[in-house]
Tab-separated table of N, CA, C and O in Angstrom:
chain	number	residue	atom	x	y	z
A	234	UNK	N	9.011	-14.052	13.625
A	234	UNK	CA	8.831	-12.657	13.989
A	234	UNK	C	8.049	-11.878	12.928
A	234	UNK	O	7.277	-11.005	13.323
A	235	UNK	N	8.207	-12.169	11.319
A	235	UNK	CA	7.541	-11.754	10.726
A	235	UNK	C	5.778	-11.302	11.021
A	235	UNK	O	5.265	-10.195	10.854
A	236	UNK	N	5.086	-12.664	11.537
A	236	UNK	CA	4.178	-12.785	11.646
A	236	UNK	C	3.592	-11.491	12.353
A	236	UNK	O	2.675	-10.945	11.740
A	237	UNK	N	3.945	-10.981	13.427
A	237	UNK	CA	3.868	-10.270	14.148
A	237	UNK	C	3.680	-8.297	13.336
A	237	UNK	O	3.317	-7.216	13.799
A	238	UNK	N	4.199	-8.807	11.910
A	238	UNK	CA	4.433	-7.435	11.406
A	238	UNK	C	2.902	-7.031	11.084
A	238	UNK	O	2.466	-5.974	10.627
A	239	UNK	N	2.056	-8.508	11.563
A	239	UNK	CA	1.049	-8.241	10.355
A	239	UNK	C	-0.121	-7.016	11.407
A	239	UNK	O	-0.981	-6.309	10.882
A	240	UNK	N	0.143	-7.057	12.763
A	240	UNK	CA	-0.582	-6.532	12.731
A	240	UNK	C	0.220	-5.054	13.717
A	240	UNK	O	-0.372	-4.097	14.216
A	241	UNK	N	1.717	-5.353	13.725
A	241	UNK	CA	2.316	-3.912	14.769
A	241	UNK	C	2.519	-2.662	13.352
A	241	UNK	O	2.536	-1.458	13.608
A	242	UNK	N	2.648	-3.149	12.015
A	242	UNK	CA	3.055	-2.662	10.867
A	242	UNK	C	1.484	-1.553	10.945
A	242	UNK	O	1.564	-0.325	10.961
A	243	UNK	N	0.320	-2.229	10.978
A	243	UNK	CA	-0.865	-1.019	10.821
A	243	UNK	C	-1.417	-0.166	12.327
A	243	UNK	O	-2.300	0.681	12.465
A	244	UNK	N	-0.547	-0.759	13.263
A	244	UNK	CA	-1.034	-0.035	14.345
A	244	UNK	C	0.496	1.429	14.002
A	244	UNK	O	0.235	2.629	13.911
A	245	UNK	N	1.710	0.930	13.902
A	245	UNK	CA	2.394	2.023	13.588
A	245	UNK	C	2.263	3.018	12.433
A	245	UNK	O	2.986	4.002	12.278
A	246	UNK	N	1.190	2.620	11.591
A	246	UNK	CA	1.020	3.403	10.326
A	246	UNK	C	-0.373	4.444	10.652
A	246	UNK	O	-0.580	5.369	9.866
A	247	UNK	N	-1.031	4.298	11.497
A	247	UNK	CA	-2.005	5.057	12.426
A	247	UNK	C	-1.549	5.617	13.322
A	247	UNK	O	-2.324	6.452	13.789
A	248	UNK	N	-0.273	5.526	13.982
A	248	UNK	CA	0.647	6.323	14.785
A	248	UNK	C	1.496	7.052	13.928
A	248	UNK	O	1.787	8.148	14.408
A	249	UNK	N	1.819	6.902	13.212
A	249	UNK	CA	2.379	7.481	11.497
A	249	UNK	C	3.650	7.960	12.104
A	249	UNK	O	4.437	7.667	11.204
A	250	UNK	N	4.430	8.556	13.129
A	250	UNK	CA	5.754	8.757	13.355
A	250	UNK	C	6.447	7.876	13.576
A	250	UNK	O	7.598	8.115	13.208
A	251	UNK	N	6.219	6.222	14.342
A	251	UNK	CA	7.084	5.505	14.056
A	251	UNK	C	7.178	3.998	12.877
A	251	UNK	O	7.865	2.978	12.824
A	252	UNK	N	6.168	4.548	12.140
A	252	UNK	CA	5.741	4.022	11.049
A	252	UNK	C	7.000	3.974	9.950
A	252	UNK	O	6.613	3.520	8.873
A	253	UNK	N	8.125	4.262	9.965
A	253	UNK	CA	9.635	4.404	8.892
A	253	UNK	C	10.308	3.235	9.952
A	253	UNK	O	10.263	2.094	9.492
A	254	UNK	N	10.990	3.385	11.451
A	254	UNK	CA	11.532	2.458	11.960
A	254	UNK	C	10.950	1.296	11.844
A	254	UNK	O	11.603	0.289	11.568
A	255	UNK	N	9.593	1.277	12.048
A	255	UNK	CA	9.159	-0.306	12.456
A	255	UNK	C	9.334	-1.104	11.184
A	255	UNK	O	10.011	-2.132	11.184
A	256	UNK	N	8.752	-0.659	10.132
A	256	UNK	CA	8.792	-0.821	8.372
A	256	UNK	C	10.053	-1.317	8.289
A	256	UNK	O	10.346	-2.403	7.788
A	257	UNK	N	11.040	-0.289	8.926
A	257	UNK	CA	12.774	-1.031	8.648
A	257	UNK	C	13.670	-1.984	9.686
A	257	UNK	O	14.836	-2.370	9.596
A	258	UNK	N	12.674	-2.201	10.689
A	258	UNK	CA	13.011	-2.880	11.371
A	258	UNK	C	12.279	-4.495	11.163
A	258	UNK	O	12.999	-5.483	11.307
A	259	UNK	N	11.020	-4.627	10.869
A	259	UNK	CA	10.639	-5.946	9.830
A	259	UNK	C	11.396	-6.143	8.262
A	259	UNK	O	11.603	-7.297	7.887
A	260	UNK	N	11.734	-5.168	7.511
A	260	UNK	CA	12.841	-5.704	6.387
A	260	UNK	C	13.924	-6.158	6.673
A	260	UNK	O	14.364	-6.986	5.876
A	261	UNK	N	14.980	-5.739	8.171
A	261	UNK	CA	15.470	-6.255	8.597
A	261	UNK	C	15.811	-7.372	8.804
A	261	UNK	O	16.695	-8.153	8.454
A	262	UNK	N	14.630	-7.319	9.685
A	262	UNK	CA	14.607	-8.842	10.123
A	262	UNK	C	14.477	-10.038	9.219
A	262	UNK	O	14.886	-11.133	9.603
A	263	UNK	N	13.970	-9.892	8.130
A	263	UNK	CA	13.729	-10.741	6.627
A	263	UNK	C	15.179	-11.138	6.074
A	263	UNK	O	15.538	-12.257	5.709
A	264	UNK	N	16.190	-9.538	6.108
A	264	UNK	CA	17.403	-9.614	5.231
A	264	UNK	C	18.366	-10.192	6.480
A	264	UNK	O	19.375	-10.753	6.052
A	265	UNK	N	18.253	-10.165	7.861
A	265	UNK	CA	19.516	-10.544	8.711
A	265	UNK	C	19.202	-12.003	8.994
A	265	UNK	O	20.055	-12.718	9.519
A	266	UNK	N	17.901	-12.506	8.633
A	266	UNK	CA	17.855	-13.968	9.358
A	266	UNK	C	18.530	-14.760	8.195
A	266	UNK	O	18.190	-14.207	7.150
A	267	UNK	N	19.211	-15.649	7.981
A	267	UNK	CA	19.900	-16.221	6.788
A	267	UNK	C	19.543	-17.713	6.913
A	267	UNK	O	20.182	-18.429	6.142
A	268	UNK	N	18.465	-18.477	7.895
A	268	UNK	CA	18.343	-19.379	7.884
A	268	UNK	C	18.835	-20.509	8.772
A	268	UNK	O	18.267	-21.594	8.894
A	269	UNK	N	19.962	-20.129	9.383
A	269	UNK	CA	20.746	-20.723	10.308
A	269	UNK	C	20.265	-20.541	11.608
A	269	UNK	O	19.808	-19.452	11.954
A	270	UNK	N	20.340	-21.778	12.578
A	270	UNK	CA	19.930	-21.620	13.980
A	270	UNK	C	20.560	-20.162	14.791
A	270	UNK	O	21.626	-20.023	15.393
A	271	UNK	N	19.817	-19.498	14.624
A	271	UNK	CA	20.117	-18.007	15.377
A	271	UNK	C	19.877	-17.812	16.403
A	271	UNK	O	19.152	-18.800	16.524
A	272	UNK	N	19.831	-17.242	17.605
A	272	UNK	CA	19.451	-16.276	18.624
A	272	UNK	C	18.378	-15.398	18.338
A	272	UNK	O	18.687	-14.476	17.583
A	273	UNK	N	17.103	-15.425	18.762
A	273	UNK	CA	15.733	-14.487	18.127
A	273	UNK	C	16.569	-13.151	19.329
A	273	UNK	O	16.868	-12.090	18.782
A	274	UNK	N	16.730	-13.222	20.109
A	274	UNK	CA	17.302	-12.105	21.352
A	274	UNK	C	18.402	-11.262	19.935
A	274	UNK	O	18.349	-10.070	19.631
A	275	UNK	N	19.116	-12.099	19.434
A	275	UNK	CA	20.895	-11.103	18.859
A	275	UNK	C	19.837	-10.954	17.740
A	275	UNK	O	20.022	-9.808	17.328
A	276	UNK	N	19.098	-11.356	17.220
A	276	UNK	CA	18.320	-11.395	15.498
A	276	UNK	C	17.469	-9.953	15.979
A	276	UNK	O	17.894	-9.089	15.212
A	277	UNK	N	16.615	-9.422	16.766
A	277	UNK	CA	15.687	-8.853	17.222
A	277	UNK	C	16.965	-7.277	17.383
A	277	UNK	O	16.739	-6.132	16.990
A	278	UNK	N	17.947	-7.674	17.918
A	278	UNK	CA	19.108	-6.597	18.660
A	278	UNK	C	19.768	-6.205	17.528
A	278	UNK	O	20.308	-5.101	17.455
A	279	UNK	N	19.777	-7.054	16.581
A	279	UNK	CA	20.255	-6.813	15.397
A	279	UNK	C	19.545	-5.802	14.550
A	279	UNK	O	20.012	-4.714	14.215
A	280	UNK	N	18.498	-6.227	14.276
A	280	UNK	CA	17.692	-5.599	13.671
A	280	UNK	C	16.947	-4.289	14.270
A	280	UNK	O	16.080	-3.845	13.518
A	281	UNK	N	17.114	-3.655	15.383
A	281	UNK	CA	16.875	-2.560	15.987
A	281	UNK	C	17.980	-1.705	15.815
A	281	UNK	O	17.770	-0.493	15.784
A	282	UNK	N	19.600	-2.322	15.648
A	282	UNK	CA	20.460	-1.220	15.438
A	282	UNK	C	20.292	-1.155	14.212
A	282	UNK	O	20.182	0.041	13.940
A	283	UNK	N	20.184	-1.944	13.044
A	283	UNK	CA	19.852	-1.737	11.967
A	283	UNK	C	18.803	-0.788	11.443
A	283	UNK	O	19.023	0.162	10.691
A	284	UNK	N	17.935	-1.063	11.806
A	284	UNK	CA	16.831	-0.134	11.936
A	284	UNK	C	16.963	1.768	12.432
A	284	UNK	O	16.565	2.703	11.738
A	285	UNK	N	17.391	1.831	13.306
A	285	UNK	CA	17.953	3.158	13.626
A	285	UNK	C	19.251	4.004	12.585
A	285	UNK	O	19.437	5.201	12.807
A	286	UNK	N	20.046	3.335	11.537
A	286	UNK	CA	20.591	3.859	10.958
A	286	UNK	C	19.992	4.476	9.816
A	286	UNK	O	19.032	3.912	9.292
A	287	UNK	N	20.399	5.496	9.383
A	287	UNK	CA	20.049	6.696	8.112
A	287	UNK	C	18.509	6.654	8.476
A	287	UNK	O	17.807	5.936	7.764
A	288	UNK	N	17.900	7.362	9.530
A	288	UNK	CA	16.774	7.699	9.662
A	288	UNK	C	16.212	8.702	8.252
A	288	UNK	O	15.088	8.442	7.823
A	289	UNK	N	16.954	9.729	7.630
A	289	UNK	CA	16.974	10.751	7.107
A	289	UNK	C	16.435	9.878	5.640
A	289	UNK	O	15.282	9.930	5.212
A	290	UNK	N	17.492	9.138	5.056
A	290	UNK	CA	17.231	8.379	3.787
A	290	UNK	C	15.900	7.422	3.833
A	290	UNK	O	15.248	7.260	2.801
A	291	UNK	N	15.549	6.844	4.967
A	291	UNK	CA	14.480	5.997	5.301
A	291	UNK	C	13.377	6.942	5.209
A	291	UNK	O	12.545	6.706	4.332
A	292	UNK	N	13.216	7.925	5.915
A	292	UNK	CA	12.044	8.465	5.503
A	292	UNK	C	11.728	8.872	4.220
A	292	UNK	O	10.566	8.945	3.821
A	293	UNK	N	13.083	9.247	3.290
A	293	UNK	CA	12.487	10.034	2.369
A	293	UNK	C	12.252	8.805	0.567
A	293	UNK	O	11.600	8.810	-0.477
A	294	UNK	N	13.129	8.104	1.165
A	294	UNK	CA	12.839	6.911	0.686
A	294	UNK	C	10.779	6.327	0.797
A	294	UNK	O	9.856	5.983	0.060
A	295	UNK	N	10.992	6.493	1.787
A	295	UNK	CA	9.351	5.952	2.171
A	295	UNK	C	8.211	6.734	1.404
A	295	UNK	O	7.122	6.315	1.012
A	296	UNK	N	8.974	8.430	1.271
A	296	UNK	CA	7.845	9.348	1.220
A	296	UNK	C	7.808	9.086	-0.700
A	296	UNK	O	6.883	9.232	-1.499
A	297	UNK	N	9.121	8.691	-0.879
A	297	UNK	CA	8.781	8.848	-2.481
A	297	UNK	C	7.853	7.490	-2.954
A	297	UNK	O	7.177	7.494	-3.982
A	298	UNK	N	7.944	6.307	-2.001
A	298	UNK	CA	7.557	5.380	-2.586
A	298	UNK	C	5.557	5.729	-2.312
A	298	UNK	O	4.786	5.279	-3.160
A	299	UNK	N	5.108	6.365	-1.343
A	299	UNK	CA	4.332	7.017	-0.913
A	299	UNK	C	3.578	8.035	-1.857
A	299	UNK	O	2.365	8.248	-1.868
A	300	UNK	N	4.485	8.582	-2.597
A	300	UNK	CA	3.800	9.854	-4.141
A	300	UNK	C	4.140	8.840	-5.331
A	300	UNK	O	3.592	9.248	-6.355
A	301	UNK	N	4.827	7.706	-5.541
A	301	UNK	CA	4.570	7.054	-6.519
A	301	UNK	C	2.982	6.486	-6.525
A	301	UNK	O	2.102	6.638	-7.372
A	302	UNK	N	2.975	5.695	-5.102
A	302	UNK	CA	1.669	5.416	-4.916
A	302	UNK	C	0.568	5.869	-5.080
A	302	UNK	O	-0.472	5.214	-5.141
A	303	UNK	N	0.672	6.908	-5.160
A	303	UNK	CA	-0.300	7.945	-5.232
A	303	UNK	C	-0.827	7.909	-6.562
A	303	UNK	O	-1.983	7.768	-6.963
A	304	UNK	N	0.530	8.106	-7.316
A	304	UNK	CA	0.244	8.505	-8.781
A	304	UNK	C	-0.104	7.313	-9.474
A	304	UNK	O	-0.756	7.409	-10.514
A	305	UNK	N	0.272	6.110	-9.003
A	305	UNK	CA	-0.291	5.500	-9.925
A	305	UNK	C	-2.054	4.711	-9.811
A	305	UNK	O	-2.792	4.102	-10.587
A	306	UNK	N	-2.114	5.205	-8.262
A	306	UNK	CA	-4.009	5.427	-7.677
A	306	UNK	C	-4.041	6.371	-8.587
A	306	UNK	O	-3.953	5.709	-9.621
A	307	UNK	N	-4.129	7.831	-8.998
A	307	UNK	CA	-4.294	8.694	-9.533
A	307	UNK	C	-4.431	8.015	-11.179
A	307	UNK	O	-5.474	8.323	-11.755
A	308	UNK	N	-3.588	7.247	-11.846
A	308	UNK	CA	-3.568	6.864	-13.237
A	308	UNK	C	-4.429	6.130	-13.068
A	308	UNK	O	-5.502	6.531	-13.520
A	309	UNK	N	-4.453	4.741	-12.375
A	309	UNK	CA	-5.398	3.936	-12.372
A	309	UNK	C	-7.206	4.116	-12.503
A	309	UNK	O	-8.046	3.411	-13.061
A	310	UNK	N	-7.336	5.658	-11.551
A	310	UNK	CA	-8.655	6.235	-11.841
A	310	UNK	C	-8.699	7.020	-12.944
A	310	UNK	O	-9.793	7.010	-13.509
A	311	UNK	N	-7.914	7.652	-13.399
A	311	UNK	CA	-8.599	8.436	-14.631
A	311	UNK	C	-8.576	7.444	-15.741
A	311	UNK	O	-8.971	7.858	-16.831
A	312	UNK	N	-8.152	6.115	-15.651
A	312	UNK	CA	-8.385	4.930	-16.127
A	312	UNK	C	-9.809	4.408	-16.673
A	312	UNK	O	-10.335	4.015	-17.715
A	313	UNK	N	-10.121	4.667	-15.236
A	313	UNK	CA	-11.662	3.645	-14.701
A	313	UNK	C	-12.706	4.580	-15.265
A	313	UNK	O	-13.804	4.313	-15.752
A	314	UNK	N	-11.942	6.042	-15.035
A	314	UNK	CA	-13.229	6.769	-15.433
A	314	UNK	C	-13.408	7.359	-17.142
A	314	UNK	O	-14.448	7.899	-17.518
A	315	UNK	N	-12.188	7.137	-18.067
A	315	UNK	CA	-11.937	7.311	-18.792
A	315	UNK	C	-12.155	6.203	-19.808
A	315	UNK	O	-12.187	6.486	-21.005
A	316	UNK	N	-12.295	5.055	-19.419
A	316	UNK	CA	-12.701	3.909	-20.084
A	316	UNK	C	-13.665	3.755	-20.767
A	316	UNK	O	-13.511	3.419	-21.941
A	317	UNK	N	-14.921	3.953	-20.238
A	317	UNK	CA	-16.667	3.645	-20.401
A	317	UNK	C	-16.363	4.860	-21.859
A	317	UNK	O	-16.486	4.341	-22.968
A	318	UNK	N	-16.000	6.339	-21.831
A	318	UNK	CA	-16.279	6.711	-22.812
A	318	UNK	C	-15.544	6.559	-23.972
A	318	UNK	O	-15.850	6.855	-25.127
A	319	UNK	N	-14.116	5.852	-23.340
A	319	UNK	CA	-13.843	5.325	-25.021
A	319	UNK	C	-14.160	3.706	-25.755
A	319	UNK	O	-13.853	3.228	-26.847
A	320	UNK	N	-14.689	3.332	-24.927
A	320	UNK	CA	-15.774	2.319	-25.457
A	320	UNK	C	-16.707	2.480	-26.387
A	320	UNK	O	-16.834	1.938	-27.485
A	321	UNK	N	-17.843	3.896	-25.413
A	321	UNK	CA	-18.853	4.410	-26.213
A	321	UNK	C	-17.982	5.185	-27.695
A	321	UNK	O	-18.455	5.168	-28.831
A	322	UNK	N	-16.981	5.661	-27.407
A	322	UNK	CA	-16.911	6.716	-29.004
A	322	UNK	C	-16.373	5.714	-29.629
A	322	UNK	O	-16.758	5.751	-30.798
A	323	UNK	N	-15.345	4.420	-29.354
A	323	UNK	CA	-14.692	2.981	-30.151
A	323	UNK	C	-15.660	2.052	-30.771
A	323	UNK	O	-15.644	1.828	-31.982
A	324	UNK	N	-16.471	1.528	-29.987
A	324	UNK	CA	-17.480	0.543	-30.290
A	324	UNK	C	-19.181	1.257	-30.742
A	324	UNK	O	-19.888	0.928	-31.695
A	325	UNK	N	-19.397	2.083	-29.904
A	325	UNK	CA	-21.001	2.607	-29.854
A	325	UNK	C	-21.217	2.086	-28.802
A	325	UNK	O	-22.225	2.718	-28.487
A	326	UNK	N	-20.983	1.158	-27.702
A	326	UNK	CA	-21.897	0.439	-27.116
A	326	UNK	C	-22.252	2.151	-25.871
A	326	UNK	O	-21.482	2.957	-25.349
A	327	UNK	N	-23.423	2.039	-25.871
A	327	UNK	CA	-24.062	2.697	-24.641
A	327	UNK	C	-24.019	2.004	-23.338
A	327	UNK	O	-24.901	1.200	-23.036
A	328	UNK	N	-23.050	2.274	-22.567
A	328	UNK	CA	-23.123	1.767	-21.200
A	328	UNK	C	-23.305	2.585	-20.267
A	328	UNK	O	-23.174	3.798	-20.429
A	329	UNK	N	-23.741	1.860	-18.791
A	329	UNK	CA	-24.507	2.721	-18.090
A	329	UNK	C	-23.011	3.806	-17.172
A	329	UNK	O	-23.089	4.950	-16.723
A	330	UNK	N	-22.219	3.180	-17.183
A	330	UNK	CA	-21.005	3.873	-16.838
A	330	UNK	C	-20.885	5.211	-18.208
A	330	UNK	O	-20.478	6.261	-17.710
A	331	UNK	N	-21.092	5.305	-19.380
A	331	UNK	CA	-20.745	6.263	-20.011
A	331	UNK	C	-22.048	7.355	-20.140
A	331	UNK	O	-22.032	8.132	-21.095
A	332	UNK	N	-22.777	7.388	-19.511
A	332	UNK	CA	-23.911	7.987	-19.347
A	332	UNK	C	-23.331	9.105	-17.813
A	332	UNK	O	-23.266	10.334	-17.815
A	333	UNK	N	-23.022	8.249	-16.764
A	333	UNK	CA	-22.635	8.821	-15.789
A	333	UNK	C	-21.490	8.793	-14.992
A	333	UNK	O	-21.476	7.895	-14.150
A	334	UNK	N	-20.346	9.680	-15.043
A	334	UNK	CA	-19.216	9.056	-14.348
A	334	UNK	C	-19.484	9.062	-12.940
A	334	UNK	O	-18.609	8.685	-12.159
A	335	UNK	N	-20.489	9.412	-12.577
A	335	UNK	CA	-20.715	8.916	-10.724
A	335	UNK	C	-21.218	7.414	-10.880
A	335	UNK	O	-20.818	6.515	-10.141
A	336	UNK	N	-22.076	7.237	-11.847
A	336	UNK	CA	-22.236	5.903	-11.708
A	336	UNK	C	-21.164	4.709	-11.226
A	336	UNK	O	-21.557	3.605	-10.850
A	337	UNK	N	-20.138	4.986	-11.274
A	337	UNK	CA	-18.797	3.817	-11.289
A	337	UNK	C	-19.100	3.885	-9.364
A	337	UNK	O	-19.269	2.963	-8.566
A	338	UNK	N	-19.062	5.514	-9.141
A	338	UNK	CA	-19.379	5.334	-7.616
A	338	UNK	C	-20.412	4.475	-7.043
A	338	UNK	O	-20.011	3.703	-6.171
A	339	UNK	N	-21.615	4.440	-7.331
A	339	UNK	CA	-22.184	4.247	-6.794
A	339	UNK	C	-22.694	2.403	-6.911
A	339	UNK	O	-22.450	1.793	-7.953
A	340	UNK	N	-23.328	1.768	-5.838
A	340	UNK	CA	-22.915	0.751	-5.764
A	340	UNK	C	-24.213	0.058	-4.980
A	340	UNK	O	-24.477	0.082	-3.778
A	341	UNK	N	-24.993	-0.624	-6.180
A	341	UNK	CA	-26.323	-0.823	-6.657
A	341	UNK	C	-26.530	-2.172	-6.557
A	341	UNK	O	-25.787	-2.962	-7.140
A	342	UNK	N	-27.627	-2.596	-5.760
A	342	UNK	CA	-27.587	-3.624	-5.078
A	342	UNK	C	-28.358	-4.763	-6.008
A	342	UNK	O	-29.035	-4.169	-6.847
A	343	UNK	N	-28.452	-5.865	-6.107
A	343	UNK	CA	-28.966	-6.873	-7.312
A	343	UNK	C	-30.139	-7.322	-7.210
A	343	UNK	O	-30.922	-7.615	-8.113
A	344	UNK	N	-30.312	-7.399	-5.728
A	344	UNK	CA	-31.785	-7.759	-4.950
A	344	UNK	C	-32.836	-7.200	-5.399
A	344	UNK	O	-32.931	-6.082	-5.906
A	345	UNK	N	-33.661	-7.994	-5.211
A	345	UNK	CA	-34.872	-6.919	-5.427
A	345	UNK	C	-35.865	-6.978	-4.322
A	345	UNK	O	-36.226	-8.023	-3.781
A	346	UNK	N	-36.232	-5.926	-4.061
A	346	UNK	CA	-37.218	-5.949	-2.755
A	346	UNK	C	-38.571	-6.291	-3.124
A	346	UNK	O	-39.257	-5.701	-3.958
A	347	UNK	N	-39.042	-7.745	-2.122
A	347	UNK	CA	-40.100	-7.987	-2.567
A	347	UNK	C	-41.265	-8.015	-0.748
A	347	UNK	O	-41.026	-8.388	0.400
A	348	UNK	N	-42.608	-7.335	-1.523
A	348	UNK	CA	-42.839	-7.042	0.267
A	348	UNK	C	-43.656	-8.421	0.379
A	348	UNK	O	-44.107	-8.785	1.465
């Protein structure tokens, strides 16, 4: 059943309201299967009542893991962009990233056009 998360998990995250149940209804299903010849019908039934409990904590659970995420996208870039110039003031080296912090944006092809 897992398999299946791979692709109902991003169609519910583009529907974004039932994007908390479905999320807890595949962890579910991970933590109730124990390995033993089961019933996929009672495993599936299982994991839907499971899923419906503490709606309230599930979301907000989700939302914090959601602004962690964030922040550490947020650290990670003032990272990327903060790097090149302490290179240049650490080492000297002149790189083409410490010349321009759009440069990191932009995304420069190797080819060369020959007519």
């Amino acid at each position: 059943m897992q398999s299946s998360g791979l692709f109902v998990l991003p169609l519910a995250l583009v529907l974004t309201l039932p994007f908390p149940w479905v999320y807890a209804f595949y962890q579910n299903l991970t933590a109730l299967d124990d390995g033993e010849a089961q019933d996929v019908r009672s495993l599936i039934k299982e994991g839907l009542l499971q899923a419906g409990l503490w709606p309230k904590q599930n979301h907000f659970l989700l939302a914090i893991l959601f602004a962690f995420g964030l922040v550490v996208l947020l650290n990670w870039s003032i990272l990327c962009l903060v790097l090149p110039g302490l290179v240049k003031t650490i080492f000297g080296f002149e790189l083409i990233f410490s010349r321009s912090v759009f440069s990191l944006l932009i995304v420069r092809s190797s080819r060369s056009c020959s007519a």
